[in-house]
Each structure stands twice: as structure tokens, then as C-alpha cells.
């Protein structure tokens, strides 16, 4: 029986998130959001792919709403079978709880592009841009042919030297934490 080397990192990251008090989380999330808006690949894009966060994940709702307010086309994932479908989301009011208790869009207009900047969740990341998600492979399948700039949002304490990537894992181009310096990953 083989053991997943990411399992202890996932457990640690979940415990870390659970241990953040509300004030700490709000401040860290705001700092990470500020880092995201400083990235020209994201700030200057007319269309972006984001995700609707679970309660203990970095809160993306303010990012989604600000993008919509600025007139950006926003796409959010919806689980369909073993794939993520990217759905145009003109308003957060249309989100409904979907697979894995994640808020999902209800629209019908799908994103047919793979060249947009995409912000992906992760329990933990490493300095090479690899992520440890929840272990279902949804984002690895989505990112396999993604050509747009890939961004990971991560609490600094959940950024490790390695997350023990598998052969099929796809790294992000940039990991953003609440600290002022962006964590550069592989050559861009």
C-alpha cells in the first residue's frame, strides 16, 4: 500500500486554516488580494478565471465582485462529472452550492478559451508552483492544456519547499501570499 506524500501537508494546511482567528484571516486575505491586483497579468486582463472559495480558503468573493464591477468577464468552475466546466458569472448572486459544498455558477455561457489568467485554489503550494489540492485532480485536468498565466493563492505558512508533485501535476506561474514579495516559481 502506497502512502500519498501530500497527505501530511494537506492535514497540516487544514489545521493551520482552522487555527486562524477571524481577524487574522480577514487581514491575510486582504493582503493576498492586494498582491493579486498588483500582478499585471491579472489586473490588465479583460477576462479572468477565478474560483468561489470554501469558508476556510482565501476569500475570493471580494475579488470576484471587484472584477465584475470593473467590467471584466469572470468565469468560475462548475463540477460536471470528473471535469471542471468554466461558466461565465456576471453576478455572485447567481452562485449556488454545488459539488463538495463549493459555490458554483448556474449560467449556461461557457468559456472556450485556455489563454486567460486563472487563479487556482490549493491547500498548500511549493516554491516551484506545484500545489496540493484536495486530491481529486480536477484542477490538474483543467490545467493540463492551459496556456494562460496561472496564479496560486496561499497563506505564507502553507508555502513549502516541496509538495511532492506527481508526474501529472501542473505548476502555477506565480504563488501569491500575504507577504509583500511575490513567490516566483519556475521560469516564465
PDB file of C-alpha atoms in Angstrom:
ATOM      1  CA  UNK A   1       0.000   0.000   0.000  1.00  0.00           C
ATOM      2  CA  UNK A   2       1.470   3.355  -1.013  1.00  0.00           C
ATOM      3  CA  UNK A   3       1.013   6.484   1.017  1.00  0.00           C
ATOM      4  CA  UNK A   4       0.310   9.819  -0.602  1.00  0.00           C
ATOM      5  CA  UNK A   5       3.236  12.106   0.343  1.00  0.00           C
ATOM      6  CA  UNK A   6       0.880  15.096   0.072  1.00  0.00           C
ATOM      7  CA  UNK A   7      -1.427  13.789   2.820  1.00  0.00           C
ATOM      8  CA  UNK A   8       0.549  15.249   5.770  1.00  0.00           C
ATOM      9  CA  UNK A   9       0.760  18.636   4.001  1.00  0.00           C
ATOM     10  CA  UNK A  10      -2.977  18.623   3.366  1.00  0.00           C
ATOM     11  CA  UNK A  11      -3.650  17.772   7.007  1.00  0.00           C
ATOM     12  CA  UNK A  12      -1.253  20.454   8.258  1.00  0.00           C
ATOM     13  CA  UNK A  13      -2.726  23.120   5.965  1.00  0.00           C
ATOM     14  CA  UNK A  14      -6.280  22.283   7.052  1.00  0.00           C
ATOM     15  CA  UNK A  15      -5.233  22.549  10.712  1.00  0.00           C
ATOM     16  CA  UNK A  16      -3.461  25.847  10.056  1.00  0.00           C
ATOM     17  CA  UNK A  17      -6.535  27.328   8.389  1.00  0.00           C
ATOM     18  CA  UNK A  18      -8.783  26.092  11.195  1.00  0.00           C
ATOM     19  CA  UNK A  19      -6.486  27.796  13.709  1.00  0.00           C
ATOM     20  CA  UNK A  20      -6.692  31.262  12.150  1.00  0.00           C
ATOM     21  CA  UNK A  21      -8.960  33.592  14.067  1.00  0.00           C
ATOM     22  CA  UNK A  22     -11.363  35.730  12.055  1.00  0.00           C
ATOM     23  CA  UNK A  23      -9.295  38.912  12.353  1.00  0.00           C
ATOM     24  CA  UNK A  24      -6.103  37.177  11.183  1.00  0.00           C
ATOM     25  CA  UNK A  25      -7.885  35.538   8.263  1.00  0.00           C
ATOM     26  CA  UNK A  26      -9.527  38.769   7.108  1.00  0.00           C
ATOM     27  CA  UNK A  27      -6.178  40.606   7.200  1.00  0.00           C
ATOM     28  CA  UNK A  28      -4.242  37.848   5.432  1.00  0.00           C
ATOM     29  CA  UNK A  29      -6.951  37.503   2.773  1.00  0.00           C
ATOM     30  CA  UNK A  30      -6.928  41.272   2.158  1.00  0.00           C
ATOM     31  CA  UNK A  31      -3.129  41.267   1.827  1.00  0.00           C
ATOM     32  CA  UNK A  32      -3.229  38.376  -0.660  1.00  0.00           C
ATOM     33  CA  UNK A  33      -5.965  40.143  -2.627  1.00  0.00           C
ATOM     34  CA  UNK A  34      -3.783  43.272  -2.794  1.00  0.00           C
ATOM     35  CA  UNK A  35      -0.917  41.151  -4.153  1.00  0.00           C
ATOM     36  CA  UNK A  36      -3.192  39.751  -6.848  1.00  0.00           C
ATOM     37  CA  UNK A  37      -4.237  43.218  -8.033  1.00  0.00           C
ATOM     38  CA  UNK A  38      -0.553  44.178  -8.379  1.00  0.00           C
ATOM     39  CA  UNK A  39       0.015  41.433 -10.956  1.00  0.00           C
ATOM     40  CA  UNK A  40      -0.241  42.981 -14.439  1.00  0.00           C
ATOM     41  CA  UNK A  41      -1.224  39.613 -15.935  1.00  0.00           C
ATOM     42  CA  UNK A  42      -4.348  39.699 -13.760  1.00  0.00           C
ATOM     43  CA  UNK A  43      -5.102  43.395 -13.304  1.00  0.00           C
ATOM     44  CA  UNK A  44      -4.821  44.158 -17.019  1.00  0.00           C
ATOM     45  CA  UNK A  45      -6.835  41.189 -18.263  1.00  0.00           C
ATOM     46  CA  UNK A  46     -10.324  41.834 -19.673  1.00  0.00           C
ATOM     47  CA  UNK A  47     -11.397  38.298 -18.688  1.00  0.00           C
ATOM     48  CA  UNK A  48     -10.273  36.055 -15.815  1.00  0.00           C
ATOM     49  CA  UNK A  49     -10.946  32.633 -14.344  1.00  0.00           C
ATOM     50  CA  UNK A  50     -11.416  32.549 -10.572  1.00  0.00           C
ATOM     51  CA  UNK A  51     -12.913  30.150  -8.043  1.00  0.00           C
ATOM     52  CA  UNK A  52     -15.527  30.602  -5.336  1.00  0.00           C
ATOM     53  CA  UNK A  53     -13.838  29.757  -2.056  1.00  0.00           C
ATOM     54  CA  UNK A  54     -14.894  27.465   0.738  1.00  0.00           C
ATOM     55  CA  UNK A  55     -15.161  29.139   4.184  1.00  0.00           C
ATOM     56  CA  UNK A  56     -11.585  28.383   5.312  1.00  0.00           C
ATOM     57  CA  UNK A  57      -9.994  29.116   1.938  1.00  0.00           C
ATOM     58  CA  UNK A  58      -8.701  32.550   0.965  1.00  0.00           C
ATOM     59  CA  UNK A  59     -11.858  34.585   0.394  1.00  0.00           C
ATOM     60  CA  UNK A  60     -12.253  35.216  -3.329  1.00  0.00           C
ATOM     61  CA  UNK A  61     -15.722  36.787  -3.198  1.00  0.00           C
ATOM     62  CA  UNK A  62     -14.332  40.364  -2.970  1.00  0.00           C
ATOM     63  CA  UNK A  63     -12.044  39.625  -5.935  1.00  0.00           C
ATOM     64  CA  UNK A  64     -14.910  38.224  -7.997  1.00  0.00           C
ATOM     65  CA  UNK A  65     -17.138  41.190  -7.175  1.00  0.00           C
ATOM     66  CA  UNK A  66     -14.414  43.740  -7.920  1.00  0.00           C
ATOM     67  CA  UNK A  67     -13.686  42.082 -11.274  1.00  0.00           C
ATOM     68  CA  UNK A  68     -17.382  42.196 -12.179  1.00  0.00           C
ATOM     69  CA  UNK A  69     -17.612  45.847 -11.051  1.00  0.00           C
ATOM     70  CA  UNK A  70     -14.629  46.686 -13.286  1.00  0.00           C
ATOM     71  CA  UNK A  71     -16.335  45.102 -16.285  1.00  0.00           C
ATOM     72  CA  UNK A  72     -14.097  42.044 -16.515  1.00  0.00           C
ATOM     73  CA  UNK A  73     -15.607  38.832 -17.843  1.00  0.00           C
ATOM     74  CA  UNK A  74     -15.466  36.399 -14.918  1.00  0.00           C
ATOM     75  CA  UNK A  75     -15.577  32.621 -15.261  1.00  0.00           C
ATOM     76  CA  UNK A  76     -15.966  30.248 -12.318  1.00  0.00           C
ATOM     77  CA  UNK A  77     -15.731  26.447 -12.264  1.00  0.00           C
ATOM     78  CA  UNK A  78     -18.644  24.060 -12.005  1.00  0.00           C
ATOM     79  CA  UNK A  79     -18.109  20.323 -11.489  1.00  0.00           C
ATOM     80  CA  UNK A  80     -19.547  18.157 -14.256  1.00  0.00           C
ATOM     81  CA  UNK A  81     -18.606  14.513 -13.826  1.00  0.00           C
ATOM     82  CA  UNK A  82     -14.826  14.434 -13.333  1.00  0.00           C
ATOM     83  CA  UNK A  83     -14.204  17.753 -15.092  1.00  0.00           C
ATOM     84  CA  UNK A  84     -14.450  21.440 -14.313  1.00  0.00           C
ATOM     85  CA  UNK A  85     -16.625  23.462 -16.655  1.00  0.00           C
ATOM     86  CA  UNK A  86     -15.858  27.208 -16.681  1.00  0.00           C
ATOM     87  CA  UNK A  87     -19.047  29.252 -16.635  1.00  0.00           C
ATOM     88  CA  UNK A  88     -19.482  32.983 -17.231  1.00  0.00           C
ATOM     89  CA  UNK A  89     -20.544  34.577 -13.943  1.00  0.00           C
ATOM     90  CA  UNK A  90     -21.989  38.099 -14.263  1.00  0.00           C
ATOM     91  CA  UNK A  91     -23.076  38.222 -10.609  1.00  0.00           C
ATOM     92  CA  UNK A  92     -22.253  36.430  -7.364  1.00  0.00           C
ATOM     93  CA  UNK A  93     -25.974  36.397  -6.564  1.00  0.00           C
ATOM     94  CA  UNK A  94     -26.390  33.521  -9.031  1.00  0.00           C
ATOM     95  CA  UNK A  95     -23.980  31.190  -7.203  1.00  0.00           C
ATOM     96  CA  UNK A  96     -25.461  28.012  -5.722  1.00  0.00           C
ATOM     97  CA  UNK A  97     -23.892  25.355  -3.531  1.00  0.00           C
ATOM     98  CA  UNK A  98     -22.640  22.583  -5.801  1.00  0.00           C
ATOM     99  CA  UNK A  99     -20.297  19.611  -5.620  1.00  0.00           C
ATOM    100  CA  UNK A 100     -18.193  19.336  -2.453  1.00  0.00           C
ATOM    101  CA  UNK A 101     -20.228  22.243  -0.943  1.00  0.00           C
ATOM    102  CA  UNK A 102     -18.420  24.714  -3.219  1.00  0.00           C
ATOM    103  CA  UNK A 103     -20.397  27.689  -4.546  1.00  0.00           C
ATOM    104  CA  UNK A 104     -20.876  27.202  -8.298  1.00  0.00           C
ATOM    105  CA  UNK A 105     -22.270  29.332 -11.129  1.00  0.00           C
ATOM    106  CA  UNK A 106     -25.644  28.440 -12.593  1.00  0.00           C
ATOM    107  CA  UNK A 107     -25.278  30.051 -16.021  1.00  0.00           C
ATOM    108  CA  UNK A 108     -25.048  28.392 -19.406  1.00  0.00           C
ATOM    109  CA  UNK A 109     -22.392  30.507 -21.171  1.00  0.00           C
ATOM    110  CA  UNK A 110     -19.162  28.516 -21.108  1.00  0.00           C
ATOM    111  CA  UNK A 111     -15.592  29.707 -21.503  1.00  0.00           C
ATOM    112  CA  UNK A 112     -13.997  28.283 -24.626  1.00  0.00           C
ATOM    113  CA  UNK A 113     -10.574  29.810 -24.002  1.00  0.00           C
ATOM    114  CA  UNK A 114      -7.479  28.454 -22.290  1.00  0.00           C
ATOM    115  CA  UNK A 115      -5.364  31.613 -22.583  1.00  0.00           C
ATOM    116  CA  UNK A 116      -6.949  33.609 -19.744  1.00  0.00           C
ATOM    117  CA  UNK A 117      -5.258  34.261 -16.412  1.00  0.00           C
ATOM    118  CA  UNK A 118      -6.540  31.674 -13.950  1.00  0.00           C
ATOM    119  CA  UNK A 119      -6.497  31.787 -10.158  1.00  0.00           C
ATOM    120  CA  UNK A 120      -6.474  28.319  -8.615  1.00  0.00           C
ATOM    121  CA  UNK A 121      -7.038  27.144  -5.050  1.00  0.00           C
ATOM    122  CA  UNK A 122      -4.714  24.909  -3.100  1.00  0.00           C
ATOM    123  CA  UNK A 123      -4.266  23.728   0.450  1.00  0.00           C
ATOM    124  CA  UNK A 124      -0.511  24.185   0.064  1.00  0.00           C
ATOM    125  CA  UNK A 125       1.966  25.228  -2.618  1.00  0.00           C
ATOM    126  CA  UNK A 126       5.703  24.976  -3.084  1.00  0.00           C
ATOM    127  CA  UNK A 127       8.223  27.463  -4.459  1.00  0.00           C
ATOM    128  CA  UNK A 128       8.168  25.748  -7.853  1.00  0.00           C
ATOM    129  CA  UNK A 129       4.435  26.457  -8.156  1.00  0.00           C
ATOM    130  CA  UNK A 130       3.158  22.952  -7.528  1.00  0.00           C
ATOM    131  CA  UNK A 131       0.053  22.636  -5.400  1.00  0.00           C
ATOM    132  CA  UNK A 132      -1.509  20.194  -3.013  1.00  0.00           C
ATOM    133  CA  UNK A 133      -5.250  20.422  -3.514  1.00  0.00           C
ATOM    134  CA  UNK A 134      -7.909  18.155  -2.102  1.00  0.00           C
ATOM    135  CA  UNK A 135      -6.627  15.210  -4.136  1.00  0.00           C
ATOM    136  CA  UNK A 136      -9.367  14.734  -6.733  1.00  0.00           C
ATOM    137  CA  UNK A 137      -7.337  16.027  -9.722  1.00  0.00           C
ATOM    138  CA  UNK A 138      -9.949  18.465 -11.059  1.00  0.00           C
ATOM    139  CA  UNK A 139      -7.521  21.361 -11.434  1.00  0.00           C
ATOM    140  CA  UNK A 140      -4.726  19.174 -12.791  1.00  0.00           C
ATOM    141  CA  UNK A 141      -7.055  18.044 -15.573  1.00  0.00           C
ATOM    142  CA  UNK A 142      -8.173  21.618 -16.225  1.00  0.00           C
ATOM    143  CA  UNK A 143      -4.625  22.999 -16.267  1.00  0.00           C
ATOM    144  CA  UNK A 144      -3.144  20.239 -18.433  1.00  0.00           C
ATOM    145  CA  UNK A 145      -3.651  22.313 -21.609  1.00  0.00           C
ATOM    146  CA  UNK A 146      -3.951  25.774 -20.061  1.00  0.00           C
ATOM    147  CA  UNK A 147      -1.798  28.407 -21.771  1.00  0.00           C
ATOM    148  CA  UNK A 148      -2.861  31.440 -19.719  1.00  0.00           C
ATOM    149  CA  UNK A 149      -0.992  32.782 -16.698  1.00  0.00           C
ATOM    150  CA  UNK A 150      -1.631  30.526 -13.692  1.00  0.00           C
ATOM    151  CA  UNK A 151      -1.818  32.043 -10.199  1.00  0.00           C
ATOM    152  CA  UNK A 152      -1.992  30.276  -6.842  1.00  0.00           C
ATOM    153  CA  UNK A 153      -3.252  31.967  -3.676  1.00  0.00           C
ATOM    154  CA  UNK A 154      -1.670  30.688  -0.487  1.00  0.00           C
ATOM    155  CA  UNK A 155      -1.066  31.619   3.133  1.00  0.00           C
ATOM    156  CA  UNK A 156       2.678  32.072   3.675  1.00  0.00           C
ATOM    157  CA  UNK A 157       2.728  29.340   6.307  1.00  0.00           C
ATOM    158  CA  UNK A 158       1.303  26.887   3.739  1.00  0.00           C
ATOM    159  CA  UNK A 159       4.131  27.507   1.257  1.00  0.00           C
ATOM    160  CA  UNK A 160       6.599  24.618   1.451  1.00  0.00           C
ATOM    161  CA  UNK A 161       9.930  23.699  -0.122  1.00  0.00           C
ATOM    162  CA  UNK A 162       8.096  20.887  -1.925  1.00  0.00           C
ATOM    163  CA  UNK A 163       4.597  19.448  -2.015  1.00  0.00           C
ATOM    164  CA  UNK A 164       5.917  16.230  -3.602  1.00  0.00           C
ATOM    165  CA  UNK A 165       4.363  16.730  -7.047  1.00  0.00           C
ATOM    166  CA  UNK A 166       3.179  13.797  -9.111  1.00  0.00           C
ATOM    167  CA  UNK A 167       4.030  13.473 -12.807  1.00  0.00           C
ATOM    168  CA  UNK A 168       0.608  14.807 -13.835  1.00  0.00           C
ATOM    169  CA  UNK A 169       0.704  17.864 -11.526  1.00  0.00           C
ATOM    170  CA  UNK A 170       0.753  21.222 -13.308  1.00  0.00           C
ATOM    171  CA  UNK A 171       2.565  24.122 -11.592  1.00  0.00           C
ATOM    172  CA  UNK A 172       1.249  27.662 -11.445  1.00  0.00           C
ATOM    173  CA  UNK A 173       3.356  30.536 -12.751  1.00  0.00           C
ATOM    174  CA  UNK A 174       3.077  32.623  -9.585  1.00  0.00           C
ATOM    175  CA  UNK A 175       2.194  31.892  -5.960  1.00  0.00           C
ATOM    176  CA  UNK A 176       0.896  34.879  -4.014  1.00  0.00           C
ATOM    177  CA  UNK A 177       0.998  35.069  -0.233  1.00  0.00           C
ATOM    178  CA  UNK A 178       0.094  37.757   2.273  1.00  0.00           C
ATOM    179  CA  UNK A 179       3.708  38.922   2.366  1.00  0.00           C
ATOM    180  CA  UNK A 180       4.819  41.790   0.160  1.00  0.00           C
ATOM    181  CA  UNK A 181       7.157  39.768  -2.022  1.00  0.00           C
ATOM    182  CA  UNK A 182       5.587  37.532  -4.601  1.00  0.00           C
ATOM    183  CA  UNK A 183       6.838  33.978  -4.579  1.00  0.00           C
ATOM    184  CA  UNK A 184       8.309  33.426  -8.027  1.00  0.00           C
ATOM    185  CA  UNK A 185       8.045  29.918  -9.333  1.00  0.00           C
ATOM    186  CA  UNK A 186       9.525  28.333 -12.449  1.00  0.00           C
ATOM    187  CA  UNK A 187      10.962  30.366 -15.316  1.00  0.00           C
ATOM    188  CA  UNK A 188       8.280  32.376 -17.054  1.00  0.00           C
TER     189      UNK A 188
END
